[in-house]
Coordinates of N, CA and C and ligand atoms in Angstrom, one line a residue:
M51 N 39.5 -91.6 -139.1 CA 39.0 -91.2 -140.4 C 37.7 -90.4 -140.3
D52 N 37.6 -89.4 -141.0 CA 36.4 -88.6 -140.9 C 35.3 -89.3 -141.7
K53 N 34.1 -88.8 -141.4 CA 32.9 -89.5 -142.0 C 32.9 -89.4 -143.6
Q54 N 33.3 -88.3 -144.1 CA 33.3 -88.1 -145.5 C 34.3 -89.1 -146.2
A55 N 35.5 -89.3 -145.6 CA 36.4 -90.2 -146.2 C 35.9 -91.7 -146.1
L56 N 35.2 -92.0 -145.1 CA 34.6 -93.3 -145.0 C 33.5 -93.5 -146.1
Y57 N 32.7 -92.4 -146.2 CA 31.6 -92.4 -147.3 C 32.3 -92.6 -148.6
D58 N 33.4 -91.9 -148.9 CA 34.1 -91.9 -150.2 C 34.6 -93.3 -150.4
A59 N 35.1 -94.0 -149.4 CA 35.6 -95.4 -149.5 C 34.5 -96.3 -149.9
A60 N 33.3 -96.1 -149.4 CA 32.2 -96.9 -149.8 C 31.7 -96.6 -151.2
Y61 N 31.6 -95.3 -151.5 CA 31.1 -95.0 -152.8 C 32.0 -95.4 -153.9
S62 N 33.3 -95.4 -153.7 CA 34.2 -95.8 -154.7 C 34.3 -97.3 -154.9
T63 N 33.6 -98.0 -154.0 CA 33.6 -99.5 -154.1 C 32.4 -99.9 -154.9
I64 N 31.5 -99.1 -155.2 CA 30.3 -99.4 -155.9 C 30.7 -99.9 -157.3
N65 N 30.1 -101.0 -157.7 CA 30.4 -101.6 -159.0 C 29.3 -102.5 -159.4
H66 N 28.2 -101.8 -159.9 CA 27.0 -102.5 -160.2 C 27.1 -103.4 -161.4
K67 N 26.8 -104.7 -161.2 CA 26.9 -105.7 -162.3 C 25.6 -106.5 -162.3
K68 N 25.2 -106.8 -163.5 CA 24.1 -107.8 -163.7 C 24.8 -109.2 -163.6
L69 N 24.1 -110.0 -162.8 CA 24.6 -111.4 -162.7 C 23.6 -112.3 -163.6
R70 N 23.6 -113.5 -163.3 CA 22.7 -114.4 -164.0 C 21.3 -113.8 -163.9
K71 N 20.4 -114.4 -164.6 CA 19.0 -113.9 -164.7 C 18.5 -113.4 -163.4
F72 N 18.1 -112.1 -163.4 CA 17.5 -111.4 -162.2 C 18.5 -111.1 -161.1
G73 N 19.7 -111.5 -161.2 CA 20.7 -111.2 -160.2 C 21.5 -110.0 -160.5
E74 N 21.9 -109.4 -159.4 CA 22.8 -108.2 -159.6 C 23.7 -108.1 -158.3
S75 N 24.7 -107.3 -158.4 CA 25.6 -107.0 -157.3 C 26.2 -105.7 -157.4
G76 N 26.7 -105.2 -156.3 CA 27.5 -104.0 -156.3 C 26.8 -102.7 -156.4
H77 N 25.5 -102.7 -156.3 CA 24.8 -101.4 -156.4 C 24.7 -100.7 -155.0
V78 N 25.0 -101.5 -154.0 CA 25.2 -100.9 -152.6 C 26.6 -101.4 -152.2
A79 N 27.4 -100.4 -151.6 CA 28.7 -100.8 -151.1 C 28.8 -100.3 -149.6
C80 N 29.6 -100.9 -148.9 CA 29.8 -100.6 -147.5 C 31.3 -100.4 -147.2
A81 N 31.6 -99.4 -146.3 CA 32.9 -99.3 -145.8 C 32.8 -99.2 -144.3
L82 N 33.7 -99.9 -143.6 CA 33.8 -99.8 -142.2 C 35.2 -99.5 -141.8
E83 N 35.3 -98.8 -140.6 CA 36.6 -98.6 -140.0 C 36.6 -99.4 -138.7
T84 N 37.7 -100.1 -138.5 CA 37.8 -100.9 -137.3 C 38.5 -100.0 -136.2
A85 N 38.5 -100.6 -135.0 CA 39.1 -99.9 -133.8 C 40.6 -99.6 -134.1
T86 N 41.2 -100.4 -134.9 CA 42.6 -100.2 -135.2 C 42.9 -99.2 -136.3
G87 N 41.8 -98.7 -137.0 CA 41.9 -97.8 -138.0 C 41.9 -98.4 -139.4
A88 N 41.8 -99.7 -139.5 CA 41.8 -100.4 -140.8 C 40.4 -100.1 -141.5
I89 N 40.4 -100.1 -142.8 CA 39.2 -99.9 -143.6 C 38.9 -101.2 -144.4
Y90 N 37.7 -101.7 -144.3 CA 37.3 -102.8 -145.1 C 36.0 -102.4 -145.8
T91 N 35.9 -103.0 -147.0 CA 34.7 -102.6 -147.9 C 34.0 -103.9 -148.3
G92 N 32.8 -103.8 -148.8 CA 32.1 -104.9 -149.3 C 31.0 -104.4 -150.2
I93 N 30.4 -105.3 -151.0 CA 29.3 -105.0 -151.9 C 28.2 -106.0 -151.6
C94 N 27.0 -105.5 -152.0 CA 25.8 -106.4 -151.9 C 25.8 -107.4 -153.0
I95 N 25.1 -108.5 -152.8 CA 24.8 -109.5 -153.8 C 23.3 -109.8 -153.7
D96 N 22.5 -109.5 -154.7 CA 21.1 -109.8 -154.7 C 20.7 -110.8 -155.8
L97 N 20.1 -111.9 -155.4 CA 19.8 -113.0 -156.3 C 18.3 -113.3 -156.1
P98 N 17.7 -114.0 -157.1 CA 16.2 -114.4 -156.9 C 16.0 -115.2 -155.6
C99 N 14.7 -115.2 -155.2 CA 14.3 -116.0 -154.0 C 14.9 -115.4 -152.8
S100 N 15.2 -114.1 -152.8 CA 15.7 -113.4 -151.6 C 17.0 -113.9 -151.1
I101 N 17.8 -114.5 -152.0 CA 19.1 -115.0 -151.7 C 20.1 -113.9 -151.9
G102 N 20.9 -113.7 -151.0 CA 21.9 -112.7 -151.2 C 22.5 -112.2 -149.9
I103 N 23.4 -111.2 -150.0 CA 24.0 -110.6 -148.7 C 24.0 -109.1 -148.9
C104 N 23.9 -108.5 -147.8 CA 24.1 -107.0 -147.8 C 25.5 -106.6 -147.8
A105 N 25.8 -105.4 -148.3 CA 27.1 -104.9 -148.4 C 27.8 -104.9 -147.0
E106 N 27.1 -104.6 -146.0 CA 27.6 -104.6 -144.6 C 28.2 -106.0 -144.3
Q107 N 27.5 -107.0 -144.6 CA 27.9 -108.4 -144.3 C 29.2 -108.7 -145.0
A108 N 29.3 -108.3 -146.3 CA 30.5 -108.6 -147.1 C 31.7 -107.8 -146.5
A109 N 31.5 -106.6 -146.0 CA 32.6 -105.8 -145.4 C 33.0 -106.5 -144.1
I110 N 32.0 -106.9 -143.4 CA 32.3 -107.6 -142.1 C 33.1 -108.9 -142.3
A111 N 32.7 -109.6 -143.3 CA 33.5 -110.9 -143.6 C 34.9 -110.5 -143.9
E112 N 35.1 -109.5 -144.7 CA 36.5 -109.1 -145.0 C 37.3 -108.7 -143.7
M113 N 36.6 -108.0 -142.8 CA 37.2 -107.6 -141.6 C 37.6 -108.8 -140.7
I114 N 36.7 -109.7 -140.6 CA 37.0 -110.9 -139.8 C 38.1 -111.8 -140.4
K115 N 38.1 -111.8 -141.7 CA 39.2 -112.5 -142.4 C 40.6 -111.9 -142.0
H116 N 40.6 -110.6 -141.6 CA 41.8 -110.0 -141.2 C 41.9 -109.9 -139.6
N117 N 41.2 -110.8 -139.0 CA 41.2 -111.0 -137.5 C 40.8 -109.8 -136.7
E118 N 39.9 -109.0 -137.2 CA 39.3 -107.9 -136.4 C 37.8 -108.1 -136.3
T119 N 37.3 -107.6 -135.2 CA 35.9 -107.7 -134.9 C 35.2 -106.4 -134.4
Q120 N 36.0 -105.4 -133.9 CA 35.5 -104.2 -133.3 C 35.4 -103.1 -134.4
I121 N 34.2 -102.6 -134.6 CA 33.9 -101.6 -135.7 C 33.8 -100.3 -135.0
R122 N 34.6 -99.3 -135.5 CA 34.5 -97.9 -135.0 C 33.3 -97.2 -135.6
Q123 N 33.2 -97.3 -137.0 CA 32.1 -96.7 -137.7 C 31.9 -97.4 -139.0
I124 N 30.7 -97.3 -139.5 CA 30.3 -98.0 -140.7 C 29.3 -97.2 -141.5
V125 N 29.3 -97.4 -142.8 CA 28.4 -96.7 -143.7 C 28.1 -97.6 -144.9
A126 N 26.9 -97.5 -145.4 CA 26.5 -98.2 -146.6 C 25.9 -97.1 -147.6
V127 N 26.3 -97.2 -148.8 CA 26.0 -96.2 -149.8 C 25.4 -96.8 -151.0
H128 N 24.3 -96.3 -151.5 CA 23.6 -96.8 -152.7 C 24.3 -96.1 -153.9
E129 N 24.2 -96.7 -155.1 CA 24.8 -96.2 -156.2 C 24.3 -94.8 -156.6
D130 N 23.1 -94.4 -156.1 CA 22.6 -93.0 -156.3 C 23.3 -92.0 -155.4
G131 N 24.1 -92.5 -154.5 CA 24.9 -91.6 -153.6 C 24.2 -91.5 -152.2
N132 N 23.0 -92.0 -152.1 CA 22.4 -91.9 -150.8 C 22.9 -92.9 -149.8
I133 N 23.1 -92.5 -148.5 CA 23.4 -93.4 -147.5 C 22.2 -94.2 -147.1
L134 N 22.4 -95.5 -146.9 CA 21.3 -96.4 -146.5 C 21.5 -96.9 -145.1
P135 N 20.6 -96.6 -144.2 CA 20.7 -97.2 -142.9 C 20.7 -98.7 -143.0
P136 N 21.4 -99.4 -142.1 CA 21.5 -100.8 -142.1 C 20.1 -101.5 -141.9
C137 N 19.9 -102.6 -142.6 CA 18.6 -103.3 -142.3 C 18.7 -103.9 -140.9
G138 N 17.6 -104.5 -140.5 CA 17.5 -105.1 -139.1 C 18.5 -106.2 -139.0
R139 N 18.6 -107.0 -140.0 CA 19.5 -108.2 -139.9 C 20.9 -107.7 -139.8
C140 N 21.3 -106.7 -140.5 CA 22.7 -106.2 -140.4 C 23.0 -105.5 -139.0
R141 N 22.0 -104.8 -138.5 CA 22.1 -104.3 -137.1 C 22.5 -105.4 -136.1
E142 N 21.7 -106.4 -136.2 CA 21.9 -107.5 -135.3 C 23.2 -108.2 -135.6
F143 N 23.6 -108.3 -136.8 CA 24.8 -109.0 -137.3 C 26.0 -108.2 -136.6
I144 N 26.0 -106.9 -136.8 CA 27.1 -106.1 -136.2 C 27.2 -106.2 -134.7
A145 N 26.0 -106.3 -134.1 CA 26.0 -106.4 -132.6 C 26.5 -107.7 -132.1
Q146 N 26.2 -108.8 -132.9 CA 26.7 -110.1 -132.4 C 28.1 -110.4 -132.7
I147 N 28.7 -109.7 -133.6 CA 30.1 -109.9 -133.9 C 31.0 -109.6 -132.8
D148 N 30.7 -108.6 -132.0 CA 31.6 -108.1 -130.9 C 30.7 -107.2 -130.0
D149 N 30.7 -107.6 -128.7 CA 29.9 -106.8 -127.7 C 30.2 -105.3 -127.8
R150 N 31.5 -105.0 -128.1 CA 31.9 -103.6 -128.1 C 31.3 -102.8 -129.3
N151 N 30.7 -103.5 -130.2 CA 30.0 -102.8 -131.3 C 28.7 -102.1 -130.9
A152 N 28.3 -102.2 -129.7 CA 27.2 -101.4 -129.2 C 27.6 -99.9 -129.5
D153 N 28.8 -99.6 -129.4 CA 29.3 -98.2 -129.6 C 29.7 -97.9 -131.0
T154 N 29.5 -98.8 -131.9 CA 29.8 -98.6 -133.4 C 29.0 -97.4 -133.8
I155 N 29.6 -96.4 -134.5 CA 28.9 -95.3 -135.0 C 28.4 -95.7 -136.4
V156 N 27.1 -95.7 -136.6 CA 26.4 -96.0 -137.8 C 26.1 -94.7 -138.5
L157 N 26.6 -94.5 -139.7 CA 26.3 -93.3 -140.4 C 25.0 -93.4 -141.1
L158 N 24.1 -92.4 -140.9 CA 22.8 -92.4 -141.5 C 22.7 -91.2 -142.5
P159 N 21.6 -91.1 -143.2 CA 21.5 -90.0 -144.2 C 21.9 -88.6 -143.5
S160 N 22.4 -87.8 -144.3 CA 22.9 -86.4 -143.9 C 24.2 -86.6 -143.0
M161 N 24.8 -87.8 -143.1 CA 26.1 -88.0 -142.4 C 25.9 -88.0 -140.8
R162 N 24.7 -88.2 -140.4 CA 24.4 -88.2 -139.0 C 24.9 -89.5 -138.4
G163 N 25.7 -89.5 -137.4 CA 26.3 -90.7 -136.8 C 25.6 -91.0 -135.5
V164 N 25.1 -92.2 -135.4 CA 24.5 -92.6 -134.1 C 25.1 -94.0 -133.7
P165 N 25.2 -94.2 -132.4 CA 25.7 -95.5 -131.9 C 24.7 -96.6 -132.2
L166 N 25.3 -97.8 -132.5 CA 24.4 -98.9 -132.8 C 23.4 -99.2 -131.7
R167 N 23.8 -99.0 -130.5 CA 22.8 -99.3 -129.4 C 21.5 -98.5 -129.5
Q168 N 21.6 -97.3 -130.1 CA 20.4 -96.5 -130.3 C 19.5 -97.1 -131.4
L169 N 20.1 -97.9 -132.3 CA 19.3 -98.5 -133.3 C 18.8 -99.9 -133.0
L170 N 19.2 -100.4 -131.8 CA 18.8 -101.7 -131.3 C 18.4 -101.7 -129.8
P171 N 17.3 -100.9 -129.5 CA 16.9 -100.9 -128.1 C 16.2 -102.2 -127.7
E172 N 16.1 -102.3 -126.4 CA 15.4 -103.5 -125.8 C 16.0 -104.8 -126.3
R173 N 17.3 -105.0 -126.1 CA 18.0 -106.2 -126.5 C 17.3 -107.4 -126.0
W174 N 17.2 -108.4 -126.9 CA 16.6 -109.7 -126.6 C 17.6 -110.5 -125.7
D175 N 18.9 -110.2 -125.8 CA 19.8 -111.1 -125.1 C 20.6 -110.3 -124.0
A176 N 20.1 -109.1 -123.7 CA 20.7 -108.3 -122.7 C 22.2 -108.1 -122.9
L177 N 22.6 -108.1 -124.2 CA 23.9 -108.0 -124.6 C 24.6 -106.7 -124.0
W178 N 23.9 -105.6 -124.0 CA 24.5 -104.4 -123.5 C 23.5 -103.6 -122.6
D179 N 22.7 -104.4 -121.9 CA 21.8 -103.7 -121.0 C 22.5 -103.4 -119.6
Ligands
LIG138 ZN1 21.5 -105.6 -144.3

């Protein structure tokens, strides 16, 4: 799948909703393509007290539900259309799901794709050193 199609899959998943007091969801969406070519999507959930999950984590949960762990490429898109680089927790999350995800292509603003290993140098666990 080309980068634009993956971006489109994420953007079309955006569904911003107000939840209970101060809570919201779906203003960021993620799409990932697995090594088998399957596409999984997810949305963020933000609640008070910093409780919530990133869109990447929701998409990864959907992927694992379907018995896959190896991610070929991944992108997160804000409702304003901008690509959001994954937060530090999500970078680590992707890495720990499957060793092969060191080579996951993470789409960054301007559709620049970089392997996850470049976003996580100096591994604490020597996972891919
Ligand atoms: Zn995150």
